[in-house]
Amino acid sequence: MTTAVADRTLNALDRCDRCGAQAYVRVVLESSGGELLFCGHHARAVEATLKPLSSGWHDETGRLHEKPPVSVD
Ligand SMILES: [Zn+2]
């Protein structure tokens, strides 16, 4: 699996292409190299269709359940 696209972390400016919620999954299409962004909900909804067509499936939905980082000193 090659990743021509930088493996950047998604942030609050990345929005789901379907509903505009914050995106937690970035899909790189194998055919065009284009990126699609999805929230956790829509990532699940399109996974069966898109995953076979994708060259990259960057899933950060685990962060949904993370607590905000707390500085320890
Ligand atoms: Zn969505």
PDB file of C-alpha atoms and ligand atoms in Angstrom:
ATOM      1  CA  MET A   1       0.000   0.000   0.000  1.00  0.00           C
ATOM      2  CA  THR A   2       1.497   3.286  -1.077  1.00  0.00           C
ATOM      3  CA  THR A   3       0.542   6.533   0.503  1.00  0.00           C
ATOM      4  CA  ALA A   4       1.192   9.408  -1.841  1.00  0.00           C
ATOM      5  CA  VAL A   5      -0.990  11.569   0.321  1.00  0.00           C
ATOM      6  CA  ALA A   6       0.570  12.930   3.459  1.00  0.00           C
ATOM      7  CA  ASP A   7      -0.640  11.077   6.473  1.00  0.00           C
ATOM      8  CA  ARG A   8      -1.927  14.144   8.179  1.00  0.00           C
ATOM      9  CA  THR A   9      -4.256  14.137  11.095  1.00  0.00           C
ATOM     10  CA  LEU A  10      -7.791  15.261  10.520  1.00  0.00           C
ATOM     11  CA  ASN A  11      -8.877  18.345  12.368  1.00  0.00           C
ATOM     12  CA  ALA A  12     -11.983  20.372  13.061  1.00  0.00           C
ATOM     13  CA  LEU A  13     -11.777  22.007   9.638  1.00  0.00           C
ATOM     14  CA  ASP A  14     -12.207  18.663   7.906  1.00  0.00           C
ATOM     15  CA  ARG A  15     -15.876  18.090   7.263  1.00  0.00           C
ATOM     16  CA  CYS A  16     -17.909  15.083   6.228  1.00  0.00           C
ATOM     17  CA  ASP A  17     -18.730  15.241   2.513  1.00  0.00           C
ATOM     18  CA  ARG A  18     -22.215  13.968   3.246  1.00  0.00           C
ATOM     19  CA  CYS A  19     -23.455  15.907   6.236  1.00  0.00           C
ATOM     20  CA  GLY A  20     -20.878  18.531   7.141  1.00  0.00           C
ATOM     21  CA  ALA A  21     -20.100  17.098  10.557  1.00  0.00           C
ATOM     22  CA  GLN A  22     -16.499  16.885  11.651  1.00  0.00           C
ATOM     23  CA  ALA A  23     -14.712  14.255   9.624  1.00  0.00           C
ATOM     24  CA  TYR A  24     -12.968  11.371  11.308  1.00  0.00           C
ATOM     25  CA  VAL A  25     -12.289   9.179   8.289  1.00  0.00           C
ATOM     26  CA  ARG A  26     -10.284  10.112   5.205  1.00  0.00           C
ATOM     27  CA  VAL A  27     -10.626   7.895   2.173  1.00  0.00           C
ATOM     28  CA  VAL A  28      -8.195   8.032  -0.733  1.00  0.00           C
ATOM     29  CA  LEU A  29      -9.721   6.791  -3.944  1.00  0.00           C
ATOM     30  CA  GLU A  30      -7.582   4.379  -5.882  1.00  0.00           C
ATOM     31  CA  SER A  31      -8.804   5.552  -9.297  1.00  0.00           C
ATOM     32  CA  SER A  32      -8.381   9.295  -8.968  1.00  0.00           C
ATOM     33  CA  GLY A  33      -6.256   9.693  -5.893  1.00  0.00           C
ATOM     34  CA  GLY A  34      -8.910  12.074  -4.659  1.00  0.00           C
ATOM     35  CA  GLU A  35      -9.857  12.306  -1.045  1.00  0.00           C
ATOM     36  CA  LEU A  36     -13.232  11.898   0.553  1.00  0.00           C
ATOM     37  CA  LEU A  37     -13.951  12.812   4.130  1.00  0.00           C
ATOM     38  CA  PHE A  38     -16.610  11.260   6.305  1.00  0.00           C
ATOM     39  CA  CYS A  39     -17.852  11.518   9.827  1.00  0.00           C
ATOM     40  CA  GLY A  40     -17.945   8.312  11.835  1.00  0.00           C
ATOM     41  CA  HIS A  41     -21.553   7.676  10.924  1.00  0.00           C
ATOM     42  CA  HIS A  42     -21.144   8.103   7.179  1.00  0.00           C
ATOM     43  CA  ALA A  43     -17.850   6.250   7.122  1.00  0.00           C
ATOM     44  CA  ARG A  44     -19.749   3.219   8.350  1.00  0.00           C
ATOM     45  CA  ALA A  45     -22.484   3.854   5.796  1.00  0.00           C
ATOM     46  CA  VAL A  46     -20.137   3.944   2.793  1.00  0.00           C
ATOM     47  CA  GLU A  47     -17.478   1.542   4.009  1.00  0.00           C
ATOM     48  CA  ALA A  48     -18.787  -1.522   2.205  1.00  0.00           C
ATOM     49  CA  THR A  49     -19.036   0.378  -1.073  1.00  0.00           C
ATOM     50  CA  LEU A  50     -15.929   2.519  -0.952  1.00  0.00           C
ATOM     51  CA  LYS A  51     -13.373   0.437   0.845  1.00  0.00           C
ATOM     52  CA  PRO A  52     -12.755  -1.896  -2.123  1.00  0.00           C
ATOM     53  CA  LEU A  53     -12.239   1.205  -4.308  1.00  0.00           C
ATOM     54  CA  SER A  54      -9.893   2.970  -1.969  1.00  0.00           C
ATOM     55  CA  SER A  55      -6.139   2.889  -1.720  1.00  0.00           C
ATOM     56  CA  GLY A  56      -6.175   4.387   1.720  1.00  0.00           C
ATOM     57  CA  TRP A  57      -8.596   4.326   4.609  1.00  0.00           C
ATOM     58  CA  HIS A  58      -7.457   6.628   7.344  1.00  0.00           C
ATOM     59  CA  ASP A  59      -9.750   6.059  10.287  1.00  0.00           C
ATOM     60  CA  GLU A  60      -9.556   8.307  13.291  1.00  0.00           C
ATOM     61  CA  THR A  61     -12.922   7.390  14.742  1.00  0.00           C
ATOM     62  CA  GLY A  62     -11.058   6.062  17.754  1.00  0.00           C
ATOM     63  CA  ARG A  63     -10.500   9.666  18.700  1.00  0.00           C
ATOM     64  CA  LEU A  64     -14.233  10.060  19.191  1.00  0.00           C
ATOM     65  CA  HIS A  65     -13.920   8.063  22.357  1.00  0.00           C
ATOM     66  CA  GLU A  66     -10.711   9.620  23.540  1.00  0.00           C
ATOM     67  CA  LYS A  67     -10.662  12.011  26.366  1.00  0.00           C
ATOM     68  CA  PRO A  68      -9.174  15.376  25.540  1.00  0.00           C
ATOM     69  CA  PRO A  69      -5.448  15.396  26.135  1.00  0.00           C
ATOM     70  CA  VAL A  70      -4.608  16.420  29.644  1.00  0.00           C
ATOM     71  CA  SER A  71      -1.206  17.776  30.428  1.00  0.00           C
ATOM     72  CA  VAL A  72       0.484  15.927  33.209  1.00  0.00           C
ATOM     73  CA  ASP A  73       2.992  17.745  35.271  1.00  0.00           C
TER      74      ASP A  73
HETATM   75 ZN    ZN B   1     -21.551  12.568   7.843  1.00  0.00          ZN
END
